[in-house]
PDB file of C-alpha atoms in Angstrom:
ATOM      1  CA  MET X   1     127.829 109.659 141.349  1.00 49.00           C
ATOM      2  CA  SER X   2     128.196 111.100 145.229  1.00 65.00           C
ATOM      3  CA  SER X   3     129.540 114.104 145.986  1.00 78.00           C
ATOM      4  CA  VAL X   4     131.139 112.501 148.712  1.00 84.00           C
ATOM      5  CA  GLY X   5     132.870 110.213 146.445  1.00 85.00           C
ATOM      6  CA  ALA X   6     134.442 113.152 144.525  1.00 86.00           C
ATOM      7  CA  ALA X   7     135.508 114.689 147.495  1.00 88.00           C
ATOM      8  CA  PHE X   8     137.365 111.541 148.487  1.00 87.00           C
ATOM      9  CA  ARG X   9     138.884 110.850 144.875  1.00 89.00           C
ATOM     10  CA  LEU X  10     139.763 114.708 144.717  1.00 86.00           C
ATOM     11  CA  ALA X  11     141.350 114.268 148.278  1.00 89.00           C
ATOM     12  CA  ARG X  12     143.296 111.304 147.459  1.00 88.00           C
ATOM     13  CA  ALA X  13     144.718 113.134 144.006  1.00 88.00           C
ATOM     14  CA  GLY X  14     145.319 116.323 146.433  1.00 86.00           C
ATOM     15  CA  TRP X  15     147.565 114.028 148.622  1.00 89.00           C
ATOM     16  CA  VAL X  16     149.317 112.430 145.806  1.00 90.00           C
ATOM     17  CA  LEU X  17     150.127 115.781 144.288  1.00 87.00           C
ATOM     18  CA  VAL X  18     151.524 116.885 147.897  1.00 88.00           C
ATOM     19  CA  ARG X  19     153.607 113.600 148.068  1.00 88.00           C
ATOM     20  CA  GLU X  20     155.365 113.560 144.644  1.00 88.00           C
ATOM     21  CA  GLY X  21     156.254 117.228 145.392  1.00 84.00           C
ATOM     22  CA  VAL X  22     154.138 118.880 142.539  1.00 83.00           C
ATOM     23  CA  VAL X  23     152.259 121.633 144.842  1.00 81.00           C
ATOM     24  CA  ALA X  24     155.734 122.573 146.558  1.00 79.00           C
ATOM     25  CA  ALA X  25     156.819 123.209 142.660  1.00 77.00           C
ATOM     26  CA  LEU X  26     154.190 126.266 142.365  1.00 74.00           C
ATOM     27  CA  PRO X  27     154.552 129.571 143.163  1.00 70.00           C
ATOM     28  CA  GLY X  28     153.143 129.859 146.438  1.00 68.00           C
ATOM     29  CA  GLU X  29     154.561 133.060 147.082  1.00 67.00           C
ATOM     30  CA  GLU X  30     152.038 134.509 145.545  1.00 66.00           C
ATOM     31  CA  LEU X  31     149.090 133.315 147.347  1.00 67.00           C
ATOM     32  CA  SER X  32     147.467 134.586 149.883  1.00 70.00           C
ATOM     33  CA  GLY X  33     145.080 133.139 152.430  1.00 72.00           C
ATOM     34  CA  MET X  34     143.978 129.621 152.735  1.00 72.00           C
ATOM     35  CA  PRO X  35     145.318 128.646 149.488  1.00 70.00           C
ATOM     36  CA  LYS X  36     148.909 130.005 150.890  1.00 77.00           C
ATOM     37  CA  PHE X  37     148.261 128.483 153.916  1.00 78.00           C
ATOM     38  CA  GLY X  38     147.646 125.087 152.240  1.00 78.00           C
ATOM     39  CA  TRP X  39     150.266 125.063 150.387  1.00 75.00           C
ATOM     40  CA  SER X  40     152.711 125.618 153.070  1.00 79.00           C
ATOM     41  CA  VAL X  41     151.372 122.887 154.811  1.00 80.00           C
ATOM     42  CA  ALA X  42     151.713 121.003 151.415  1.00 78.00           C
ATOM     43  CA  ARG X  43     155.685 121.178 151.459  1.00 80.00           C
ATOM     44  CA  LEU X  44     155.846 119.781 154.607  1.00 81.00           C
ATOM     45  CA  PHE X  45     154.173 116.187 153.480  1.00 83.00           C
ATOM     46  CA  THR X  46     156.804 116.237 150.405  1.00 86.00           C
ATOM     47  CA  ARG X  47     158.503 112.929 150.099  1.00 84.00           C
ATOM     48  CA  ARG X  48     162.811 114.433 150.499  1.00 80.00           C
ATOM     49  CA  ARG X  49     163.126 112.157 147.331  1.00 81.00           C
ATOM     50  CA  ALA X  50     160.938 114.437 145.330  1.00 80.00           C
ATOM     51  CA  LEU X  51     162.607 117.507 145.852  1.00 78.00           C
ATOM     52  CA  SER X  52     165.439 116.219 143.947  1.00 80.00           C
ATOM     53  CA  TYR X  53     163.406 115.899 140.467  1.00 83.00           C
ATOM     54  CA  GLN X  54     162.662 119.014 138.542  1.00 82.00           C
ATOM     55  CA  ARG X  55     158.965 119.833 138.592  1.00 79.00           C
ATOM     56  CA  GLY X  56     158.201 118.024 135.155  1.00 80.00           C
ATOM     57  CA  ASP X  57     159.845 114.817 136.285  1.00 82.00           C
ATOM     58  CA  ARG X  58     157.488 115.269 139.459  1.00 85.00           C
ATOM     59  CA  LEU X  59     154.098 115.741 136.877  1.00 83.00           C
ATOM     60  CA  ALA X  60     154.951 112.839 135.240  1.00 81.00           C
ATOM     61  CA  ARG X  61     155.486 110.509 138.857  1.00 83.00           C
ATOM     62  CA  ALA X  62     152.187 112.046 139.750  1.00 87.00           C
ATOM     63  CA  VAL X  63     150.201 111.561 136.674  1.00 82.00           C
ATOM     64  CA  VAL X  64     151.196 107.940 135.896  1.00 80.00           C
ATOM     65  CA  ARG X  65     149.736 107.211 139.857  1.00 85.00           C
ATOM     66  CA  LEU X  66     146.948 108.827 139.619  1.00 88.00           C
ATOM     67  CA  GLY X  67     145.649 107.160 136.282  1.00 84.00           C
ATOM     68  CA  PRO X  68     144.663 107.341 132.543  1.00 83.00           C
ATOM     69  CA  SER X  69     142.436 110.026 132.676  1.00 84.00           C
ATOM     70  CA  TYR X  70     144.537 112.453 134.324  1.00 86.00           C
ATOM     71  CA  VAL X  71     146.599 111.897 131.679  1.00 84.00           C
ATOM     72  CA  LYS X  72     144.273 113.649 129.420  1.00 82.00           C
ATOM     73  CA  LEU X  73     143.706 116.009 131.722  1.00 84.00           C
ATOM     74  CA  GLY X  74     147.238 117.184 131.953  1.00 83.00           C
ATOM     75  CA  GLN X  75     147.381 117.081 128.031  1.00 79.00           C
ATOM     76  CA  PHE X  76     144.189 119.114 128.043  1.00 80.00           C
ATOM     77  CA  LEU X  77     145.807 121.839 130.451  1.00 80.00           C
ATOM     78  CA  ALA X  78     149.067 122.085 128.607  1.00 80.00           C
ATOM     79  CA  THR X  79     147.083 123.760 125.834  1.00 78.00           C
ATOM     80  CA  ARG X  80     145.357 126.308 128.249  1.00 79.00           C
ATOM     81  CA  PRO X  81     148.627 128.326 129.663  1.00 82.00           C
ATOM     82  CA  ASP X  82     146.293 131.113 130.867  1.00 78.00           C
ATOM     83  CA  VAL X  83     144.356 128.442 132.976  1.00 74.00           C
ATOM     84  CA  VAL X  84     147.840 127.165 134.764  1.00 75.00           C
ATOM     85  CA  GLY X  85     150.611 129.746 133.350  1.00 76.00           C
ATOM     86  CA  ASN X  86     153.311 129.119 130.591  1.00 82.00           C
ATOM     87  CA  ASP X  87     156.010 127.200 133.008  1.00 79.00           C
ATOM     88  CA  MET X  88     153.592 125.035 134.020  1.00 76.00           C
ATOM     89  CA  ALA X  89     151.859 124.413 130.365  1.00 79.00           C
ATOM     90  CA  LEU X  90     155.566 123.776 129.145  1.00 78.00           C
ATOM     91  CA  ASP X  91     156.110 121.012 131.775  1.00 78.00           C
ATOM     92  CA  LEU X  92     152.045 119.470 130.972  1.00 77.00           C
ATOM     93  CA  ALA X  93     152.930 119.236 127.195  1.00 74.00           C
ATOM     94  CA  LEU X  94     156.188 117.184 128.207  1.00 71.00           C
ATOM     95  CA  LEU X  95     153.742 114.699 129.508  1.00 70.00           C
ATOM     96  CA  GLN X  96     154.220 111.347 127.647  1.00 64.00           C
ATOM     97  CA  ASP X  97     150.744 109.471 126.645  1.00 63.00           C
ATOM     98  CA  LYS X  98     152.583 106.372 127.519  1.00 69.00           C
ATOM     99  CA  MET X  99     150.436 103.421 130.049  1.00 77.00           C
ATOM    100  CA  HIS X 100     151.083 100.483 130.606  1.00 85.00           C
ATOM    101  CA  THR X 101     149.198  98.063 127.900  1.00 92.00           C
ATOM    102  CA  PHE X 102     146.425  95.870 129.156  1.00 94.00           C
ATOM    103  CA  PRO X 103     145.807  91.989 128.863  1.00 96.00           C
ATOM    104  CA  LYS X 104     145.703  91.137 124.706  1.00 97.00           C
ATOM    105  CA  ALA X 105     142.754  88.941 125.877  1.00 97.00           C
ATOM    106  CA  GLU X 106     141.363  91.561 127.370  1.00 97.00           C
ATOM    107  CA  ALA X 107     141.673  93.417 124.086  1.00 98.00           C
ATOM    108  CA  VAL X 108     139.932  90.168 122.668  1.00 98.00           C
ATOM    109  CA  HIS X 109     136.462  90.256 124.789  1.00 98.00           C
ATOM    110  CA  ALA X 110     136.523  94.099 124.031  1.00 97.00           C
ATOM    111  CA  ILE X 111     136.977  93.587 120.344  1.00 98.00           C
ATOM    112  CA  GLU X 112     134.591  90.701 120.365  1.00 98.00           C
ATOM    113  CA  ALA X 113     132.342  92.033 122.473  1.00 97.00           C
ATOM    114  CA  SER X 114     132.126  95.736 120.466  1.00 97.00           C
ATOM    115  CA  LEU X 115     131.706  94.152 116.839  1.00 98.00           C
ATOM    116  CA  GLY X 116     129.573  90.831 117.494  1.00 97.00           C
ATOM    117  CA  ARG X 117     131.880  88.645 115.520  1.00 97.00           C
ATOM    118  CA  ARG X 118     134.697  86.084 117.005  1.00 97.00           C
ATOM    119  CA  ILE X 119     138.093  87.532 116.520  1.00 98.00           C
ATOM    120  CA  ASP X 120     139.467  84.780 114.614  1.00 96.00           C
ATOM    121  CA  ASP X 121     136.189  85.864 111.927  1.00 96.00           C
ATOM    122  CA  LEU X 122     137.693  88.557 111.880  1.00 97.00           C
ATOM    123  CA  TYR X 123     141.891  88.930 111.728  1.00 98.00           C
ATOM    124  CA  SER X 124     143.568  85.951 110.313  1.00 97.00           C
ATOM    125  CA  SER X 125     145.962  87.058 112.961  1.00 97.00           C
ATOM    126  CA  PHE X 126     145.676  89.199 115.980  1.00 98.00           C
ATOM    127  CA  GLY X 127     149.336  89.828 117.787  1.00 97.00           C
ATOM    128  CA  GLU X 128     150.539  91.327 120.958  1.00 96.00           C
ATOM    129  CA  PRO X 129     150.157  95.252 121.923  1.00 96.00           C
ATOM    130  CA  VAL X 130     152.565  97.378 119.955  1.00 95.00           C
ATOM    131  CA  ALA X 131     151.690 101.211 121.722  1.00 91.00           C
ATOM    132  CA  ALA X 132     149.201 102.003 124.421  1.00 89.00           C
ATOM    133  CA  ALA X 133     148.235 105.163 125.514  1.00 86.00           C
ATOM    134  CA  SER X 134     145.614 106.930 128.248  1.00 86.00           C
ATOM    135  CA  ILE X 135     142.602 105.845 126.396  1.00 91.00           C
ATOM    136  CA  ALA X 136     143.274 102.748 124.065  1.00 94.00           C
ATOM    137  CA  GLN X 137     146.351 100.329 122.785  1.00 95.00           C
ATOM    138  CA  VAL X 138     147.439  98.952 119.372  1.00 97.00           C
ATOM    139  CA  HIS X 139     147.880  95.918 118.131  1.00 98.00           C
ATOM    140  CA  ARG X 140     148.857  95.006 114.607  1.00 98.00           C
ATOM    141  CA  ALA X 141     147.033  91.791 113.025  1.00 98.00           C
ATOM    142  CA  GLU X 142     146.129  90.636 109.632  1.00 98.00           C
ATOM    143  CA  VAL X 143     142.997  90.259 107.085  1.00 97.00           C
ATOM    144  CA  MET X 144     142.870  88.517 104.162  1.00 93.00           C
ATOM    145  CA  ARG X 145     141.528  90.142 101.191  1.00 88.00           C
ATOM    146  CA  GLU X 146     141.273  88.086  98.143  1.00 84.00           C
ATOM    147  CA  GLY X 147     143.582  85.531  99.159  1.00 85.00           C
ATOM    148  CA  THR X 148     146.001  88.433 100.058  1.00 91.00           C
ATOM    149  CA  ALA X 149     147.174  89.327 103.904  1.00 93.00           C
ATOM    150  CA  SER X 150     147.128  92.645 104.402  1.00 95.00           C
ATOM    151  CA  ARG X 151     148.763  94.428 107.719  1.00 97.00           C
ATOM    152  CA  VAL X 152     146.581  96.273 109.900  1.00 98.00           C
ATOM    153  CA  ALA X 153     146.438  98.158 113.208  1.00 98.00           C
ATOM    154  CA  VAL X 154     144.004  97.582 116.155  1.00 98.00           C
ATOM    155  CA  LYS X 155     143.488 100.308 117.735  1.00 98.00           C
ATOM    156  CA  VAL X 156     140.896  99.121 121.442  1.00 98.00           C
ATOM    157  CA  ILE X 157     139.465 101.231 124.005  1.00 97.00           C
ATOM    158  CA  ARG X 158     141.641 100.559 127.562  1.00 94.00           C
ATOM    159  CA  PRO X 159     138.560  98.484 129.826  1.00 93.00           C
ATOM    160  CA  GLY X 160     136.695 100.482 132.696  1.00 92.00           C
ATOM    161  CA  VAL X 161     138.227 103.605 131.516  1.00 91.00           C
ATOM    162  CA  ARG X 162     135.029 105.480 130.359  1.00 92.00           C
ATOM    163  CA  HIS X 163     133.578 104.328 134.115  1.00 90.00           C
ATOM    164  CA  ARG X 164     136.900 105.570 135.626  1.00 89.00           C
ATOM    165  CA  PHE X 165     136.746 109.233 133.719  1.00 90.00           C
ATOM    166  CA  PHE X 166     133.377 110.036 134.425  1.00 88.00           C
ATOM    167  CA  GLN X 167     134.273 109.126 137.971  1.00 89.00           C
ATOM    168  CA  ASP X 168     137.639 111.510 137.539  1.00 90.00           C
ATOM    169  CA  LEU X 169     135.564 114.248 136.368  1.00 89.00           C
ATOM    170  CA  GLU X 170     133.171 114.549 139.346  1.00 90.00           C
ATOM    171  CA  SER X 171     136.283 115.386 140.638  1.00 90.00           C
ATOM    172  CA  TYR X 172     137.313 117.691 138.490  1.00 90.00           C
ATOM    173  CA  PHE X 173     134.190 119.476 138.581  1.00 91.00           C
ATOM    174  CA  LEU X 174     134.592 120.037 142.159  1.00 90.00           C
ATOM    175  CA  ALA X 175     137.543 121.153 141.960  1.00 88.00           C
ATOM    176  CA  ALA X 176     136.351 123.697 139.552  1.00 89.00           C
ATOM    177  CA  ARG X 177     133.568 125.100 141.449  1.00 91.00           C
ATOM    178  CA  LEU X 178     135.873 124.861 145.044  1.00 88.00           C
ATOM    179  CA  GLN X 179     137.929 127.279 142.491  1.00 84.00           C
ATOM    180  CA  GLU X 180     136.139 130.180 141.579  1.00 86.00           C
ATOM    181  CA  LYS X 181     134.370 129.899 145.502  1.00 86.00           C
ATOM    182  CA  TYR X 182     137.384 130.361 147.267  1.00 81.00           C
ATOM    183  CA  ILE X 183     139.787 132.007 145.100  1.00 80.00           C
ATOM    184  CA  PRO X 184     137.393 134.750 143.107  1.00 82.00           C
ATOM    185  CA  SER X 185     140.534 135.726 140.369  1.00 77.00           C
ATOM    186  CA  SER X 186     140.479 132.703 139.210  1.00 79.00           C
ATOM    187  CA  ARG X 187     136.949 132.969 137.880  1.00 84.00           C
ATOM    188  CA  ARG X 188     137.908 135.384 135.144  1.00 85.00           C
ATOM    189  CA  LEU X 189     139.192 131.507 134.017  1.00 82.00           C
ATOM    190  CA  ARG X 190     136.028 129.899 134.144  1.00 89.00           C
ATOM    191  CA  PRO X 191     137.631 126.558 135.527  1.00 87.00           C
ATOM    192  CA  VAL X 192     134.322 125.272 135.194  1.00 91.00           C
ATOM    193  CA  GLU X 193     133.604 125.957 131.680  1.00 90.00           C
ATOM    194  CA  VAL X 194     137.726 124.523 131.153  1.00 87.00           C
ATOM    195  CA  THR X 195     136.719 120.920 132.573  1.00 90.00           C
ATOM    196  CA  GLN X 196     133.344 121.047 130.618  1.00 92.00           C
ATOM    197  CA  THR X 197     135.800 121.157 127.343  1.00 89.00           C
ATOM    198  CA  LEU X 198     137.677 118.646 128.774  1.00 87.00           C
ATOM    199  CA  ALA X 199     134.882 116.423 129.092  1.00 89.00           C
ATOM    200  CA  GLN X 200     133.320 116.880 126.112  1.00 89.00           C
ATOM    201  CA  THR X 201     136.770 116.041 123.870  1.00 87.00           C
ATOM    202  CA  THR X 202     137.312 113.529 125.929  1.00 88.00           C
ATOM    203  CA  ARG X 203     133.707 111.713 124.975  1.00 89.00           C
ATOM    204  CA  ILE X 204     134.612 111.965 121.770  1.00 90.00           C
ATOM    205  CA  GLU X 205     137.796 110.500 122.023  1.00 90.00           C
ATOM    206  CA  MET X 206     136.135 107.308 123.546  1.00 93.00           C
ATOM    207  CA  ASP X 207     133.846 106.466 120.811  1.00 96.00           C
ATOM    208  CA  LEU X 208     136.373 104.892 117.375  1.00 97.00           C
ATOM    209  CA  ARG X 209     133.808 105.664 115.625  1.00 98.00           C
ATOM    210  CA  LEU X 210     133.798 109.723 115.570  1.00 97.00           C
ATOM    211  CA  GLU X 211     137.555 108.983 114.657  1.00 97.00           C
ATOM    212  CA  ALA X 212     137.196 106.563 111.720  1.00 98.00           C
ATOM    213  CA  ALA X 213     134.654 109.402 110.497  1.00 98.00           C
ATOM    214  CA  ALA X 214     137.169 112.120 110.997  1.00 97.00           C
ATOM    215  CA  LEU X 215     140.005 109.807 109.550  1.00 98.00           C
ATOM    216  CA  SER X 216     137.312 109.241 106.250  1.00 98.00           C
ATOM    217  CA  GLU X 217     136.503 112.578 105.994  1.00 98.00           C
ATOM    218  CA  LEU X 218     140.183 113.729 106.074  1.00 98.00           C
ATOM    219  CA  GLY X 219     141.370 110.958 103.266  1.00 97.00           C
ATOM    220  CA  GLU X 220     138.789 112.228 101.402  1.00 98.00           C
ATOM    221  CA  ASN X 221     140.051 116.033 101.655  1.00 97.00           C
ATOM    222  CA  THR X 222     143.271 115.401 100.862  1.00 97.00           C
ATOM    223  CA  LYS X 223     143.182 112.230  97.793  1.00 96.00           C
ATOM    224  CA  ASP X 224     145.220 114.510  95.228  1.00 95.00           C
ATOM    225  CA  ASP X 225     147.451 116.400  98.068  1.00 95.00           C
ATOM    226  CA  PRO X 226     150.421 115.938  97.359  1.00 92.00           C
ATOM    227  CA  GLY X 227     152.913 114.174 100.003  1.00 96.00           C
ATOM    228  CA  PHE X 228     150.203 113.835 103.456  1.00 97.00           C
ATOM    229  CA  ARG X 229     147.571 111.086 103.966  1.00 97.00           C
ATOM    230  CA  VAL X 230     145.574 109.586 106.745  1.00 98.00           C
ATOM    231  CA  PRO X 231     145.568 105.476 107.626  1.00 98.00           C
ATOM    232  CA  ALA X 232     142.391 104.102 105.549  1.00 97.00           C
ATOM    233  CA  VAL X 233     139.536 102.801 108.114  1.00 98.00           C
ATOM    234  CA  ASP X 234     138.570  99.256 107.786  1.00 98.00           C
ATOM    235  CA  TRP X 235     134.857  99.823 108.384  1.00 98.00           C
ATOM    236  CA  GLU X 236     134.102  96.582 108.360  1.00 97.00           C
ATOM    237  CA  ARG X 237     135.921  96.020 111.274  1.00 98.00           C
ATOM    238  CA  THR X 238     135.383  98.903 112.924  1.00 98.00           C
ATOM    239  CA  GLY X 239     133.145  99.774 115.999  1.00 98.00           C
ATOM    240  CA  ARG X 240     132.907 102.282 119.155  1.00 97.00           C
ATOM    241  CA  ASP X 241     134.905 100.440 121.239  1.00 97.00           C
ATOM    242  CA  VAL X 242     137.676  99.408 118.230  1.00 98.00           C
ATOM    243  CA  LEU X 243     138.756 100.651 115.218  1.00 98.00           C
ATOM    244  CA  THR X 244     140.923  99.060 112.601  1.00 99.00           C
ATOM    245  CA  MET X 245     142.613 101.251 109.702  1.00 98.00           C
ATOM    246  CA  GLU X 246     145.973 100.388 107.986  1.00 97.00           C
ATOM    247  CA  TRP X 247     148.876  99.665 109.144  1.00 97.00           C
ATOM    248  CA  ILE X 248     152.014 102.547 108.621  1.00 96.00           C
ATOM    249  CA  ASP X 249     155.102 101.882 107.681  1.00 93.00           C
ATOM    250  CA  GLY X 250     157.026 104.649 108.809  1.00 94.00           C
ATOM    251  CA  VAL X 251     159.431 107.299 110.994  1.00 96.00           C
ATOM    252  CA  LYS X 252     157.988 109.191 114.022  1.00 94.00           C
ATOM    253  CA  MET X 253     158.517 112.507 113.063  1.00 92.00           C
ATOM    254  CA  ASN X 254     159.733 112.904 116.611  1.00 88.00           C
ATOM    255  CA  ASP X 255     162.584 110.470 115.722  1.00 92.00           C
ATOM    256  CA  ILE X 256     165.336 113.073 114.078  1.00 94.00           C
ATOM    257  CA  ALA X 257     168.139 110.615 113.961  1.00 95.00           C
ATOM    258  CA  GLY X 258     165.603 108.381 112.762  1.00 96.00           C
ATOM    259  CA  LEU X 259     164.604 110.777 109.267  1.00 96.00           C
ATOM    260  CA  ALA X 260     168.009 111.932 109.072  1.00 95.00           C
ATOM    261  CA  ALA X 261     169.407 108.219 108.692  1.00 96.00           C
ATOM    262  CA  ALA X 262     166.446 107.745 106.672  1.00 96.00           C
ATOM    263  CA  GLY X 263     167.846 110.421 104.021  1.00 96.00           C
ATOM    264  CA  HIS X 264     164.823 111.940 104.737  1.00 96.00           C
ATOM    265  CA  ASP X 265     164.842 116.560 104.048  1.00 96.00           C
ATOM    266  CA  LEU X 266     164.078 117.243 106.774  1.00 96.00           C
ATOM    267  CA  LYS X 267     163.313 120.837 106.078  1.00 96.00           C
ATOM    268  CA  ALA X 268     161.295 119.917 103.254  1.00 96.00           C
ATOM    269  CA  ILE X 269     159.583 117.852 105.461  1.00 96.00           C
ATOM    270  CA  ALA X 270     158.862 120.667 107.961  1.00 96.00           C
ATOM    271  CA  THR X 271     157.731 122.801 104.983  1.00 97.00           C
ATOM    272  CA  ASN X 272     155.299 120.008 103.819  1.00 97.00           C
ATOM    273  CA  LEU X 273     153.364 119.889 107.097  1.00 96.00           C
ATOM    274  CA  ILE X 274     153.195 123.248 107.285  1.00 96.00           C
ATOM    275  CA  GLN X 275     151.277 123.565 103.654  1.00 96.00           C
ATOM    276  CA  SER X 276     149.346 120.550 104.397  1.00 96.00           C
ATOM    277  CA  PHE X 277     147.843 121.506 107.895  1.00 96.00           C
ATOM    278  CA  LEU X 278     147.018 125.349 106.409  1.00 95.00           C
ATOM    279  CA  ARG X 279     144.862 123.172 103.273  1.00 96.00           C
ATOM    280  CA  HIS X 280     143.564 121.217 105.225  1.00 96.00           C
ATOM    281  CA  THR X 281     142.002 124.792 107.905  1.00 95.00           C
ATOM    282  CA  LEU X 282     142.132 127.153 105.188  1.00 95.00           C
ATOM    283  CA  ARG X 283     140.662 125.149 102.149  1.00 95.00           C
ATOM    284  CA  ASP X 284     138.254 122.341 104.039  1.00 95.00           C
ATOM    285  CA  GLY X 285     137.927 124.199 107.154  1.00 96.00           C
ATOM    286  CA  PHE X 286     138.324 120.748 108.814  1.00 96.00           C
ATOM    287  CA  PHE X 287     141.742 119.678 110.216  1.00 95.00           C
ATOM    288  CA  HIS X 288     143.763 117.148 112.982  1.00 95.00           C
ATOM    289  CA  ALA X 289     143.714 119.410 116.285  1.00 90.00           C
ATOM    290  CA  ASP X 290     146.103 116.656 117.789  1.00 85.00           C
ATOM    291  CA  MET X 291     148.840 116.819 114.548  1.00 85.00           C
ATOM    292  CA  HIS X 292     151.786 116.631 117.113  1.00 82.00           C
ATOM    293  CA  PRO X 293     155.142 114.778 115.957  1.00 84.00           C
ATOM    294  CA  GLY X 294     153.811 111.732 118.134  1.00 83.00           C
ATOM    295  CA  ASN X 295     150.879 111.657 115.667  1.00 90.00           C
ATOM    296  CA  LEU X 296     152.772 111.440 112.230  1.00 95.00           C
ATOM    297  CA  PHE X 297     155.065 109.372 110.271  1.00 97.00           C
ATOM    298  CA  VAL X 298     156.939 109.601 107.430  1.00 98.00           C
ATOM    299  CA  GLU X 299     156.625 106.726 104.602  1.00 97.00           C
ATOM    300  CA  ALA X 300     160.320 106.369 102.622  1.00 96.00           C
ATOM    301  CA  ASP X 301     158.929 108.555  99.598  1.00 96.00           C
ATOM    302  CA  GLY X 302     158.748 111.384 101.841  1.00 96.00           C
ATOM    303  CA  THR X 303     154.657 111.503 102.432  1.00 97.00           C
ATOM    304  CA  ILE X 304     153.601 112.175 105.633  1.00 98.00           C
ATOM    305  CA  VAL X 305     150.974 109.879 107.209  1.00 98.00           C
ATOM    306  CA  ALA X 306     148.686 111.362 110.566  1.00 97.00           C
ATOM    307  CA  VAL X 307     147.479 108.986 112.725  1.00 95.00           C
ATOM    308  CA  ASP X 308     145.556 109.095 116.321  1.00 92.00           C
ATOM    309  CA  LEU X 309     142.298 111.887 114.909  1.00 92.00           C
ATOM    310  CA  GLY X 310     140.719 111.451 118.197  1.00 89.00           C
ATOM    311  CA  ILE X 311     140.585 115.104 118.521  1.00 87.00           C
ATOM    312  CA  ALA X 312     139.525 117.291 114.818  1.00 91.00           C
ATOM    313  CA  GLY X 313     138.462 120.836 114.343  1.00 90.00           C
ATOM    314  CA  ARG X 314     135.990 122.543 112.318  1.00 92.00           C
ATOM    315  CA  LEU X 315     136.501 126.255 110.817  1.00 91.00           C
ATOM    316  CA  GLY X 316     133.325 127.775 108.993  1.00 90.00           C
ATOM    317  CA  LYS X 317     133.483 129.723 105.952  1.00 86.00           C
ATOM    318  CA  LYS X 318     133.690 133.023 107.590  1.00 83.00           C
ATOM    319  CA  GLU X 319     136.513 132.425 110.122  1.00 84.00           C
ATOM    320  CA  ARG X 320     138.287 131.351 106.830  1.00 85.00           C
ATOM    321  CA  ARG X 321     137.703 134.512 105.090  1.00 76.00           C
TER     322      ARG X 321
END
């Protein structure tokens, strides 16, 4: 990818951040020289309407305009308050990884191309999308097993997202290099290395076979654990761009009212979650590294089911000791 193209995309992203008031919300008083001059100029071009929004809302609006790869960038930077500051990290943590769905026909094409089989041969029924995020969306479907229909969740990679992400990644690296060059105080934060980490983790998330393998490994580790499990993977219907797994019926853990209405003991759920995570980390050395409430369901019997295992972590025996 040409540096000219990367510079153009970076300029466009900067313009969106300026217009939506994100740059104006930064603590520019702490800057000096050219960075402070740029911040001052940016404030002049902020949409008047944007000034009435809170900083978190400005970020959300800008990210929606910039597209899926910027959602991932924002979520990643939310885990790095050392890079963006505590206040900005808190705002970024509130970003919802929710995008518009793409057409069912495109999902069908992606599945058939990935698995080399017709959709009717794979699923007895294949429904409309029920959820969509920056990298993939999920469909409800059914498969026939021994004459019985079983519900499954089918996760499909968003068409074109790899190409778009790798294009935007060039812009991220350009921004990181410029930051190191013109803001010497930022060099200790190693922005280029931070960008490399983002690139590595997102590449992993874009291969659904790796998520399937992580689900299977965590499922094997926890098969005898009380109160915690992960969806079973249907490997026959899983490939790089599609992951088929057991459909989960339950209440999302971020739905506090729903949990209470279902009669769940919130304190018991919290205790179970903490104990489960510690078992995975310290006993097995393999854990779900993105276990926020939106990725956790609570079944009727109180069992916690973790989904969306695109990011997993490992600890060696030495670290666990």
